[in-house]
Coordinates of C-alpha atoms and ligand atoms in Angstrom, one line a residue:
X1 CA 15.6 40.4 -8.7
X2 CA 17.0 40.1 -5.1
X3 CA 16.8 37.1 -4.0
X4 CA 16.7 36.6 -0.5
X5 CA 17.9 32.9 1.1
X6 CA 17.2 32.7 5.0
X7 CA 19.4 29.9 6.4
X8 CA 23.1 28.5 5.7
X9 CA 22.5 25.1 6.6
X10 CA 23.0 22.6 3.6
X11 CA 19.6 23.2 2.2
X12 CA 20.6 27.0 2.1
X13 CA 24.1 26.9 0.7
X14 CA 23.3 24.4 -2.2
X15 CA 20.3 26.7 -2.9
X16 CA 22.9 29.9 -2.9
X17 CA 25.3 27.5 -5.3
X18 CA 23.2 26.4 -7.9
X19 CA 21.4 29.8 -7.8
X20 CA 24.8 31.2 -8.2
X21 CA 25.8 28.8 -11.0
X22 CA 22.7 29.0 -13.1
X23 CA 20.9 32.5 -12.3
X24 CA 23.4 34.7 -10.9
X25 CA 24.3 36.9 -13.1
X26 CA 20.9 37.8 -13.9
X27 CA 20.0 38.0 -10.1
X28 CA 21.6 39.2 -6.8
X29 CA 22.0 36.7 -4.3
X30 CA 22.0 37.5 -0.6
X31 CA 22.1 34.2 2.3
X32 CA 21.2 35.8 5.5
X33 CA 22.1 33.0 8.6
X34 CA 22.2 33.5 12.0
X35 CA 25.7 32.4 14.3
X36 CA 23.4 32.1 17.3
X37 CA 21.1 29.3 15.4
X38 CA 22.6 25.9 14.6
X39 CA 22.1 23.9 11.7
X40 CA 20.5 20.4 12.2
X41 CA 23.7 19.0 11.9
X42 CA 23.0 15.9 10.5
X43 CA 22.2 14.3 6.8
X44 CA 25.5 12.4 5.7
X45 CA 24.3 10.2 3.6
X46 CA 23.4 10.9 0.3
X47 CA 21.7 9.1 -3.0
X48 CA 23.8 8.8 -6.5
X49 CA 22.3 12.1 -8.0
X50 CA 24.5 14.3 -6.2
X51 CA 27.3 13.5 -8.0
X52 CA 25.7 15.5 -10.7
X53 CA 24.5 18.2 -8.4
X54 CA 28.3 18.4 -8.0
X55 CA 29.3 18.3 -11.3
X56 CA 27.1 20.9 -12.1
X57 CA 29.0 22.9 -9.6
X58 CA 32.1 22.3 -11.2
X59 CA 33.1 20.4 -8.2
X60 CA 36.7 18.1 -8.5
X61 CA 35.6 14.8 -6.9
X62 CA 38.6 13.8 -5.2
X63 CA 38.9 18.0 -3.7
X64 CA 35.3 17.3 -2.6
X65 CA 36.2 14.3 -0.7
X66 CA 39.3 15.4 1.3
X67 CA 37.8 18.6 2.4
X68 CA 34.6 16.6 3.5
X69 CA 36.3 13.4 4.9
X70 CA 34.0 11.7 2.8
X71 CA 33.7 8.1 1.6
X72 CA 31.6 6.3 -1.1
X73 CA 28.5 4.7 -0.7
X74 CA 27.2 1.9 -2.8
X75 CA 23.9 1.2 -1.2
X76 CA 22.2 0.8 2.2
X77 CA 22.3 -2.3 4.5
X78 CA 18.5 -2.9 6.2
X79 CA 19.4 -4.9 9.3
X80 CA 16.8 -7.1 11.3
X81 CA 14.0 -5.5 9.2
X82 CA 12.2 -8.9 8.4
X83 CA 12.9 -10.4 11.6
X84 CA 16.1 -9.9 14.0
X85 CA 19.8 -11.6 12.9
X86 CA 18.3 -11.0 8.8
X87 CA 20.4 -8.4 6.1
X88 CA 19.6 -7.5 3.3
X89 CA 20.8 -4.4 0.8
X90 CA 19.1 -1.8 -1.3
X91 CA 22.5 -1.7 -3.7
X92 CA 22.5 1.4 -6.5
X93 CA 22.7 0.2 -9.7
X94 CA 21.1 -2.5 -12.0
X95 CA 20.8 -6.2 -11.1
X96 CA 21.9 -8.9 -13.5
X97 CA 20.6 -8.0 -16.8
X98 CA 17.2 -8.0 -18.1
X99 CA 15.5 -9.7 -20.3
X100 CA 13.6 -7.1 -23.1
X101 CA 11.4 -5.5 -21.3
X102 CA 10.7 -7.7 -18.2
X103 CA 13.3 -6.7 -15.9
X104 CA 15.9 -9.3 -14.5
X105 CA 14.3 -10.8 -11.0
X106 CA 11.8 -12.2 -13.6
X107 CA 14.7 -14.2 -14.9
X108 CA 16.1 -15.0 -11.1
X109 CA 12.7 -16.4 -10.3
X110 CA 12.2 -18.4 -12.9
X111 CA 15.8 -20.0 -12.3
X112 CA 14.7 -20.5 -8.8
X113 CA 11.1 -22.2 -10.0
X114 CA 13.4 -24.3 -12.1
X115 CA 15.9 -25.6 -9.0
X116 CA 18.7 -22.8 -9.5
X117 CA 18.9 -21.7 -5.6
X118 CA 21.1 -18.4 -5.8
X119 CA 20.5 -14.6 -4.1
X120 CA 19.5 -11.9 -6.0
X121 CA 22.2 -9.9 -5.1
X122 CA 24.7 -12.5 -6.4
X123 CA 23.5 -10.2 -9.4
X124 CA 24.1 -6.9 -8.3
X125 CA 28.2 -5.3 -8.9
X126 CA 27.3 -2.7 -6.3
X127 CA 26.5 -5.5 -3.7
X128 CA 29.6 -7.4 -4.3
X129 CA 31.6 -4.4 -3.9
X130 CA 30.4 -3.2 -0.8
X131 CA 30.3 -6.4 1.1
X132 CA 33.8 -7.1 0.0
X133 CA 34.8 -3.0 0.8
X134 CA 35.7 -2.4 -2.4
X135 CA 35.6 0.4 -4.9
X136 CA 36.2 1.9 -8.1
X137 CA 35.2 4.9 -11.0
X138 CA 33.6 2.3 -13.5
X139 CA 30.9 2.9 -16.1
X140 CA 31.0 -0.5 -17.4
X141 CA 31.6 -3.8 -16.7
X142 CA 34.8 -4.5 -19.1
X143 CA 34.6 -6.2 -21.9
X144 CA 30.5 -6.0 -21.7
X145 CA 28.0 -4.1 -21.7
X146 CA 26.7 -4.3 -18.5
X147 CA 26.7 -1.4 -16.2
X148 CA 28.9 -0.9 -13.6
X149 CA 29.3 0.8 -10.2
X150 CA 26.8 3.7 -9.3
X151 CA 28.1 5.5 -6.1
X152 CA 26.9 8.3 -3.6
X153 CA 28.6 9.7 -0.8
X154 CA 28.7 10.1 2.9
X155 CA 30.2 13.3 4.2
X156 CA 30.4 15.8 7.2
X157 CA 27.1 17.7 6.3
X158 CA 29.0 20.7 8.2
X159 CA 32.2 20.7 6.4
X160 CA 29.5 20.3 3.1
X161 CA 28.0 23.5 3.7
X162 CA 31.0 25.4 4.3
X163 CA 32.4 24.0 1.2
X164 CA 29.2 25.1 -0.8
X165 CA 29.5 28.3 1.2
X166 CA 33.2 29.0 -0.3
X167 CA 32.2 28.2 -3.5
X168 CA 29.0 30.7 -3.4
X169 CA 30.7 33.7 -2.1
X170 CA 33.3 33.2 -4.9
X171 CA 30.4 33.3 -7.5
X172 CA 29.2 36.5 -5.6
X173 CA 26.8 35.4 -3.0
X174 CA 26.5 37.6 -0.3
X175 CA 26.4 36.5 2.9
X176 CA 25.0 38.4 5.8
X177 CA 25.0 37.2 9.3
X178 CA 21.7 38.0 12.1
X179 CA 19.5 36.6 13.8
X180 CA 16.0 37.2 11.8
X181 CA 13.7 38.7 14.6
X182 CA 10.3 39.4 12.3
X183 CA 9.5 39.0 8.6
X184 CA 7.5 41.8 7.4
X185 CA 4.5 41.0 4.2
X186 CA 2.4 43.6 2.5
X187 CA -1.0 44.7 3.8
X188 CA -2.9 43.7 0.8
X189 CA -1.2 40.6 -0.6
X190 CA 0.4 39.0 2.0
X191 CA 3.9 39.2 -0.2
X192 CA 7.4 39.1 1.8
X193 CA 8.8 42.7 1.7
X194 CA 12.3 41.9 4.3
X195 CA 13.2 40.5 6.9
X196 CA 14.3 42.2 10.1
X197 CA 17.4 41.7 12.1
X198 CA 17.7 41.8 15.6
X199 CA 20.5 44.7 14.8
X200 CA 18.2 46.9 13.5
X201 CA 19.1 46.2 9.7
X202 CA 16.3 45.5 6.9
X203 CA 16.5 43.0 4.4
X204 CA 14.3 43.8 1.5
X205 CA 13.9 41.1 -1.5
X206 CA 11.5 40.3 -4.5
X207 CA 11.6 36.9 -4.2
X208 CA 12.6 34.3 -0.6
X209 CA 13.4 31.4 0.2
X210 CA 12.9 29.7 3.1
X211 CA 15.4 27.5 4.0
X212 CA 15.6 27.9 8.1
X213 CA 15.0 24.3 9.0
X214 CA 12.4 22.7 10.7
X215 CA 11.5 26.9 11.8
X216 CA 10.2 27.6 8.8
X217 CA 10.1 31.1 9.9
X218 CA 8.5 32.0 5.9
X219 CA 6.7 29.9 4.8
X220 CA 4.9 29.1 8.0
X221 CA 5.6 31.8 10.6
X222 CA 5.0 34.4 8.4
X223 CA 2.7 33.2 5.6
X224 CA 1.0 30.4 7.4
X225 CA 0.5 27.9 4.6
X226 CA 0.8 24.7 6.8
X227 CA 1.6 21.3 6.7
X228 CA -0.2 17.8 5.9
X229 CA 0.9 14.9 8.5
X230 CA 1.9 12.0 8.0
X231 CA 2.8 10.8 11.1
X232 CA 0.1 8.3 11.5
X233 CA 2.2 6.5 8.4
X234 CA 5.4 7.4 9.8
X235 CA 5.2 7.2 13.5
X236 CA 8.9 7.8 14.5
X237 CA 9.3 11.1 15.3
X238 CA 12.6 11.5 17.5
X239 CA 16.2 11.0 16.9
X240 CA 19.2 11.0 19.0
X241 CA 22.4 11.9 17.0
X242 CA 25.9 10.7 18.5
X243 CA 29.1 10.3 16.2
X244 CA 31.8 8.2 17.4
X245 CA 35.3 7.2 16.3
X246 CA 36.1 6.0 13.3
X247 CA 36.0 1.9 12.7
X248 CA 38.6 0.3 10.0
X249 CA 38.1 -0.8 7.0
X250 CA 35.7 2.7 6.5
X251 CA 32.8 1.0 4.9
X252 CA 31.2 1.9 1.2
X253 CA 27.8 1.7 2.6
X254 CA 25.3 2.8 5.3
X255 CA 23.7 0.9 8.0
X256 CA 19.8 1.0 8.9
X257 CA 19.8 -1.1 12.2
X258 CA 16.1 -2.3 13.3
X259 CA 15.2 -1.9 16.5
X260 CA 12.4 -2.6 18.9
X261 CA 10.8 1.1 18.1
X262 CA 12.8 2.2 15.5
X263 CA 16.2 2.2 13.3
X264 CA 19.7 3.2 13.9
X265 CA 21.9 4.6 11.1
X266 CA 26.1 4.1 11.0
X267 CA 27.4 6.4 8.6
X268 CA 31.4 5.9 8.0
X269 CA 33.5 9.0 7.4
X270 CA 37.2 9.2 7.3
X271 CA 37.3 10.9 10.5
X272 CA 34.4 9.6 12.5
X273 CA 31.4 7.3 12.5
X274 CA 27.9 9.1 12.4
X275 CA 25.3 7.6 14.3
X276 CA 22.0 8.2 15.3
X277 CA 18.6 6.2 16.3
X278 CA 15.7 7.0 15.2
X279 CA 12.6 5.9 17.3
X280 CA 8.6 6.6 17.7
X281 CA 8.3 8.5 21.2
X282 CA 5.0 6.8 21.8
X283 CA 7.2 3.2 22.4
X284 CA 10.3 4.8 23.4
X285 CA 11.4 7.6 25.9
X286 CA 14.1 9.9 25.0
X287 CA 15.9 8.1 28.0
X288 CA 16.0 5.1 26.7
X289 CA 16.9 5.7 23.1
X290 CA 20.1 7.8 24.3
X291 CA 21.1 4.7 26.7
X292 CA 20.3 2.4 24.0
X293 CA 22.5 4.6 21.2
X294 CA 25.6 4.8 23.9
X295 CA 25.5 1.5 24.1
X296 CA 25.3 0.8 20.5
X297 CA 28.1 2.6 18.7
X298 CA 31.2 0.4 17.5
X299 CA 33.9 3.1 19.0
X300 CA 34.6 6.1 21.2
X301 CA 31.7 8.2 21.2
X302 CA 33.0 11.5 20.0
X303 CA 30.4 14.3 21.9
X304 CA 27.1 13.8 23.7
X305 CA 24.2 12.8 22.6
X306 CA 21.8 15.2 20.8
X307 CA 17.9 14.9 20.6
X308 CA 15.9 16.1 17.6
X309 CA 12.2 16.2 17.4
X310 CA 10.1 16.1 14.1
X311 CA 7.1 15.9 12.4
X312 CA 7.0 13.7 9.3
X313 CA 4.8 15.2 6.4
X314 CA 5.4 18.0 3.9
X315 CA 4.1 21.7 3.6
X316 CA 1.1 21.7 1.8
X317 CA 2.1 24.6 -0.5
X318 CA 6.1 24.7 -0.7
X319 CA 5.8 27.4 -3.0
X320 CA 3.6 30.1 -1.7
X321 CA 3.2 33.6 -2.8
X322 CA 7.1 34.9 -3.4
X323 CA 8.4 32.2 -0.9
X324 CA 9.9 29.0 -2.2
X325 CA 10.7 26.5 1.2
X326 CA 13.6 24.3 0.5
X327 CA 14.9 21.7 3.0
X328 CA 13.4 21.1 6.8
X329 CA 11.0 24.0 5.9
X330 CA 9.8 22.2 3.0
X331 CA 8.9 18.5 5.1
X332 CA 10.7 16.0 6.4
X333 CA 10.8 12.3 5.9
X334 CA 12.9 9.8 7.9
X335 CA 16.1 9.8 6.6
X336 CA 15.7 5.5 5.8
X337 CA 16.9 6.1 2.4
X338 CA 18.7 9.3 2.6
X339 CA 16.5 11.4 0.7
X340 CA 16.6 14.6 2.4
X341 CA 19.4 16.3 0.6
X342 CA 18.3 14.8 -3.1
X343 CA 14.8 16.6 -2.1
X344 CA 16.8 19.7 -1.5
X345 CA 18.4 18.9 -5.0
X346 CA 15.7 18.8 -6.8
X347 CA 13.7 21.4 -5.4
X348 CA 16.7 23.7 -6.7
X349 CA 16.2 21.7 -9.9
X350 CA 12.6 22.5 -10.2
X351 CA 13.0 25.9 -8.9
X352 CA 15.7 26.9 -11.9
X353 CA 13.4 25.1 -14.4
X354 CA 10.2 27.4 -13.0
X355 CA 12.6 30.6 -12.0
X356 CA 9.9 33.5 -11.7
X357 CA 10.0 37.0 -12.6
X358 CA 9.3 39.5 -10.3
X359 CA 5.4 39.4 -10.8
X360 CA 4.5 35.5 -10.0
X361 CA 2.9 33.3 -12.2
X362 CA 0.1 31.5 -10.3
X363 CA 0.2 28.7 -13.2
X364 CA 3.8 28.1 -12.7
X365 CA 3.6 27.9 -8.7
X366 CA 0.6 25.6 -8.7
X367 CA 2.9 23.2 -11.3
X368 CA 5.5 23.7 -9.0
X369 CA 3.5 22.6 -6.1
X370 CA 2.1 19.6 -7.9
X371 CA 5.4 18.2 -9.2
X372 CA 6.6 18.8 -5.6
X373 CA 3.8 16.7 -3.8
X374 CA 4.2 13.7 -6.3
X375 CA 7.7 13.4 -5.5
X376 CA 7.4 14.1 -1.7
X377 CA 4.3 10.9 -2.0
X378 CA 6.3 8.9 -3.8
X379 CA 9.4 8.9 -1.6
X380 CA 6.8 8.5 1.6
X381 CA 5.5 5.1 -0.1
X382 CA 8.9 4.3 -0.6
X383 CA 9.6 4.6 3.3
X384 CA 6.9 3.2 3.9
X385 CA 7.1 0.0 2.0
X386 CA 10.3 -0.6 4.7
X387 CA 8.0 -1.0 7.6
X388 CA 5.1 -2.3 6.6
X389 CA 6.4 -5.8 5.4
X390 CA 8.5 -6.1 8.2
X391 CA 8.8 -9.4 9.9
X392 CA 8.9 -8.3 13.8
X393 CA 7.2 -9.0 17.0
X394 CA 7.2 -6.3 18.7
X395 CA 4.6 -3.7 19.5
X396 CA 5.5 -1.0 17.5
X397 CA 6.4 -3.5 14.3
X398 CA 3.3 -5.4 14.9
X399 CA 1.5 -1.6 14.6
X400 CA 3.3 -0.8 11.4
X401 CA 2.5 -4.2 10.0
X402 CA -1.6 -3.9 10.8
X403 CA -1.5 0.1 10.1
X404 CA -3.8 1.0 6.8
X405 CA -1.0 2.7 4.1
X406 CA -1.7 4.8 1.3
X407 CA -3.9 3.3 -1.5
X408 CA -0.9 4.2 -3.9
X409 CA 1.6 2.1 -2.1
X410 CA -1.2 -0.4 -1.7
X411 CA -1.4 -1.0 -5.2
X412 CA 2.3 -1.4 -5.9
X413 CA 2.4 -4.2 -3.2
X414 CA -0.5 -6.0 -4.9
X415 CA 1.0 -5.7 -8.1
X416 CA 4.6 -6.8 -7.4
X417 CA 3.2 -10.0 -4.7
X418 CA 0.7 -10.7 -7.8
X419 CA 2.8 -10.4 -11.3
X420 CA 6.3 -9.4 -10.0
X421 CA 5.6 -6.4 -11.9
X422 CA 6.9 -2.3 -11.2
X423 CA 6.4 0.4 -12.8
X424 CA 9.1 3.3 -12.3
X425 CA 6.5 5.8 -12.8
X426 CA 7.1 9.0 -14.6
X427 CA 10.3 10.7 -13.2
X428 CA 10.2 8.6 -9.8
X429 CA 13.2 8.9 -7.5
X430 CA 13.9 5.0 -6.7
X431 CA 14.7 2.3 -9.3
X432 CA 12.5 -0.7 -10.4
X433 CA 15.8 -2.1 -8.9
X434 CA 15.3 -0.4 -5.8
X435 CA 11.8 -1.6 -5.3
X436 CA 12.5 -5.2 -6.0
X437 CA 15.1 -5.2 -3.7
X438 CA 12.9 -3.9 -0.1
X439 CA 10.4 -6.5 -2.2
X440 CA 12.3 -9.8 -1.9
X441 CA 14.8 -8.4 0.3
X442 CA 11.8 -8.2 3.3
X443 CA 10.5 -11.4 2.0
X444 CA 7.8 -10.3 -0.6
X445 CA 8.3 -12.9 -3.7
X446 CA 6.0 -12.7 -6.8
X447 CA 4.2 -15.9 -7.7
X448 CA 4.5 -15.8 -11.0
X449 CA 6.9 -14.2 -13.3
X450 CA 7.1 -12.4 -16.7
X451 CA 6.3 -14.7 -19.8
X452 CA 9.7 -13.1 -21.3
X453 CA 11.6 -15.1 -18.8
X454 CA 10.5 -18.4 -20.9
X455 CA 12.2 -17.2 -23.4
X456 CA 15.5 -19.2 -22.6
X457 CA 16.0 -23.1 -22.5
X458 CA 16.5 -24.6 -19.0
X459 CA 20.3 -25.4 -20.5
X460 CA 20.5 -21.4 -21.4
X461 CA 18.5 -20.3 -18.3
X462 CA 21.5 -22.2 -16.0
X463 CA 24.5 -20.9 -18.0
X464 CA 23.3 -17.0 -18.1
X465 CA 22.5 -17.1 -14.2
X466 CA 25.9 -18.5 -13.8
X467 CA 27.6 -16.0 -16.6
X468 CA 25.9 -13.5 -14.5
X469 CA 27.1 -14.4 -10.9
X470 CA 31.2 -14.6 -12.0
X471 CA 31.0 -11.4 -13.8
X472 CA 29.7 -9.7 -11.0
X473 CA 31.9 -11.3 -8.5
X474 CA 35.0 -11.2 -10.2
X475 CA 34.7 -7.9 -10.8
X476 CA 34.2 -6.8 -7.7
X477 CA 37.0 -9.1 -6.9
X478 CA 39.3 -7.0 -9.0
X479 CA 38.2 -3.6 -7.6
X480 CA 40.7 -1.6 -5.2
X481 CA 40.2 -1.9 -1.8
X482 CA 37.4 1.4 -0.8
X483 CA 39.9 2.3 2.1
X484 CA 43.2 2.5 -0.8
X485 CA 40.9 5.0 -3.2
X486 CA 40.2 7.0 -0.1
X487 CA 43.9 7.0 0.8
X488 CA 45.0 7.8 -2.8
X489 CA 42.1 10.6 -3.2
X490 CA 43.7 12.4 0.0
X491 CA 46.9 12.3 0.0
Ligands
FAD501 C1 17.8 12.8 12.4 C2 18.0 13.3 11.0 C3 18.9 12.6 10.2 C4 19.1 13.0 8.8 N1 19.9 12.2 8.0 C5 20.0 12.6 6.7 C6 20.7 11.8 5.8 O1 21.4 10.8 6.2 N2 20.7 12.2 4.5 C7 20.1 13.2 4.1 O2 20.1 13.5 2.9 N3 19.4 14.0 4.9 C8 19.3 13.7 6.2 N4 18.6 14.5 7.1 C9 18.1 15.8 6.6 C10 19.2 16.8 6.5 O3 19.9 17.0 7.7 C11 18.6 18.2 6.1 O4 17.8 18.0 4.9 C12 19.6 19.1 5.7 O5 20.6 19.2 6.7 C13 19.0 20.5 5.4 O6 18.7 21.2 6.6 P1 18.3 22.7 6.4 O7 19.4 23.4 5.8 O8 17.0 22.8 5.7 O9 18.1 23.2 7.9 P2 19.1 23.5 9.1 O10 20.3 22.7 9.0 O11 18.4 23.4 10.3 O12 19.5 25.0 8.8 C14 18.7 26.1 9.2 C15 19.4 27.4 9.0 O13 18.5 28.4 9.3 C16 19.1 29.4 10.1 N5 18.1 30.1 10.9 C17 17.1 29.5 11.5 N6 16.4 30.5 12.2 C18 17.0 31.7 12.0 C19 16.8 33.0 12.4 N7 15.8 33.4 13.2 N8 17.6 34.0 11.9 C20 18.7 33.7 11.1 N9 18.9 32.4 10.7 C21 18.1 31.4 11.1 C22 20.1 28.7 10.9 O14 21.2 29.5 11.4 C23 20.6 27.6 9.9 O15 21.7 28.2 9.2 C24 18.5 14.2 8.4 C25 17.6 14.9 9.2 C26 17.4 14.5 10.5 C27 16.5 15.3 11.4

């Protein structure tokens, strides 16, 4: 087939990449991407699956983070989330260790019925290692069996794409540069044919996708599918984007800053800091946000600051006809947990595992489309969890605490307040770990834990939780300084 990819934003180049990688030589790749449209710009912070979306690649690690002035991330710090002056991380990883099947908090709250006053993230390796900026490549804990670090990255999403661009041309992606001025479908089935450049030149392909941002000049402007809402869930829909100069020691994790309408992110790359606020118009003005993000970055701003509007929901059919939306196109969803490039990921996952053939198999696009909302509902619960158990007073928090929220999430809130219970349902993007940690982290605690956790004497209760804690912290005691790796990695 000829496959057609319409933007060379991140979304666009990882889709040419992996494309390359798995289906190229059965398929010809084309990227058309216009020098007169910018990319978004943003999306520097990423989850731990795309060190496997690299590897896939064939991507060198250490050649991936010089040309992208990267750093490692080992979680996300929520500031001021339950109330104003409290932290509290989601770390990646495992916590502790659990016991059978009743994962470990079970265990922490039972020490802590029984006197034991320690944090839960006492327990964490991933934790201990970012609050103390420390880093390392390790599986396992030594001498254990416990698991170790679990990283991510941030990087400069431009450098990224122009990274993935290199690569792709090299596997014989062919890049073609215009600005897309119509997009031309059969009479009779609605089908992309081309596109049309404002030059004059026709691009013809079998099969599209649309990966041309928030646009969506496919999926929506020529085949109309449209898009479900989800704003009145997810009320911010601004951001203002503003990097600055780099701070020292570079940081292994992101920031998510409360504030009185909204959140502000610090991203730390080797050569700058990324920052950005995101905020719900209806309590802020554009105005104020910029005033409030100048006044709000910890070194020379680096450029002025840039506004971006957006709707949060998803497209209600991302695959429709012989159009596949990846990226922007596809939905958005605050970027709170940096799951905007992973989406990408594994919509390109998906995609390879469901690759048509020329003639479109309405069975596979409507499993497509199904696995696609799950994942794009579970994420939004996710997000949504971060806000609604907030702790602040003001107008916009007090809306977010009253505001009704999917039965779904509604259910997972019951059950964890009720039994300290999770369930990681079927292929779900965030850990058990993850969850318990927004949980207790914005103040949610179980009343009662697992039976399992009786398992132990109070004598063997004390000594495990205590095992527990030295392990974690004297490992991460023993870790390299992040800042050294970095140093060492790009020389
Ligand atoms: C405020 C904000 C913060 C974010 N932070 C994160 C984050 O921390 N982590 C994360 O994972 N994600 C984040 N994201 C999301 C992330 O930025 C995007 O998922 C990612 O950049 C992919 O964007 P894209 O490639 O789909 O679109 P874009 O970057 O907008 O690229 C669109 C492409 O389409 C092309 N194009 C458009 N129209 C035409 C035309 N008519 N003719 C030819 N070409 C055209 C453009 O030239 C461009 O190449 C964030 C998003 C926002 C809005």
């Amino acid at each position: 087939m000829n496959v057609v990819i319409v933007g060379g934003g991140s979304s666009g180049w990882m889709t040419a990449s992996m494309l390359a990688r798995l289906v190229g030589k059965q398929h010809q790749i084309t990227l058309i991407e216009s020098d007169d449209v910018a990319t978004v710009g943003v999306g520097e912070a990423t989850i731990p699956p795309i060190a496997y979306f690299n590897k896939v690649l064939g991507i060198n690690e250490a050649d991936f983070i010089k040309k992208t002035q990267g750093s490692f991330k080992l979680g996300i710090e929520f500031d001021g989330w339950k109330q104003a002056g409290h932290v509290y991380m989601h770390a990646f990883g495992r916590i502790g260790k659990d016991m059978g099947m009743a994962g470990f908090h079970h265990t922490w709250l039972r020490g802590k019925a029984a006197g034991i006053d320690s944090d839960l993230w006492d327990y964490s390796l991933n934790y201990q290692a970012a609050k103390n900026n420390k880093f390392g490549f390790l599986p396992t804990i030594p001498n254990t069996k416990l698991p170790g670090l679990v990283h991510a990255y941030h990087f400069d999403a431009g450098l990224y794409a122009n990274y993935l661009r290199e690569l792709s041309e090299e596997m014989g992606v062919v890049r073609i540069e215009g600005f897309i001025s119509s997009v031309n479908t059969a009479p009779v089935s609605g089908f992309i044919e081309s596109v049309s450049l404002q030059s004059g030149d026709v691009i013809e392909g079998d099969f599209f996708i649309d990966c041309s941002g928030f646009r969506a000049l496919l999926i929506e402007g020529a085949l109309k599918t449209g898009y479900e809402d989800w704003r009145h869930w997810l009320p911010c829909d601004s951001a203002v984007a503003m990097p600055c100069e780099r701070v020292d020691p570079i940081i292994p994790y992101t920031k998510s800053i409360a504030h009185k309408a909204g959140w502000q992110w610090r991203i730390p790359l080797q050569h700058r800091t990324g920052n950005g606020l995101v905020f719900a118009s209806e309590f802020m003005t554009d105005e104020e946000a910029i005033e409030y993000l100048k006044t709000n970055v910890d070194g020379k701003p680096l450029g002025e600051p840039r506004l971006i509007k957006f709707k949060t929901g998803r497209r209600t059919k991302q695959w429709h006809k012989n159009c596949v939306a990846i990226g922007l196109s596809s939905g958005f969803l605050e970027p709170l947990e940096s799951t905007s490039l992973h989406l990408v990921q594994s919509a390109i996952v998906r995609l390879v595992k469901m690759f048509p053939h020329k003639q479109m198999n309405e069975v596979q696009v409507d499993e497509y489309n199904r696995q696609s909302k799950i994942e794009f509902e579970r994420i939004r619960d996710f997000i949504i969890l971060h806000y609604k158990v907030n702790g602040r007073d003001e107008p916009f928090w007090q809306r977010m605490k009253d505001m009704p929220i999917p039965d779904s999430l509604a259910l997972k809130i019951r059950l964890f307040e009720q039994t300290g219970t999770i369930f990681r349902e079927q292929d779900e993007l965030f850990t058990e770990a993850g969850w318990q940690q927004v949980f207790i982290g914005q103040g949610i605690e179980p009343s009662c834990y697992h039976t399992l956790a009786d398992s132990l004497s109070e004598g063997q209760l004390e000594e495990l939780l205590q095992n527990l804690s030295t392990i974690m912290q004297g490992t991460a005691a023993r870790l390299p300084e992040h800042s050294d790796i970095l140093a060492q990695m790009t020389k």
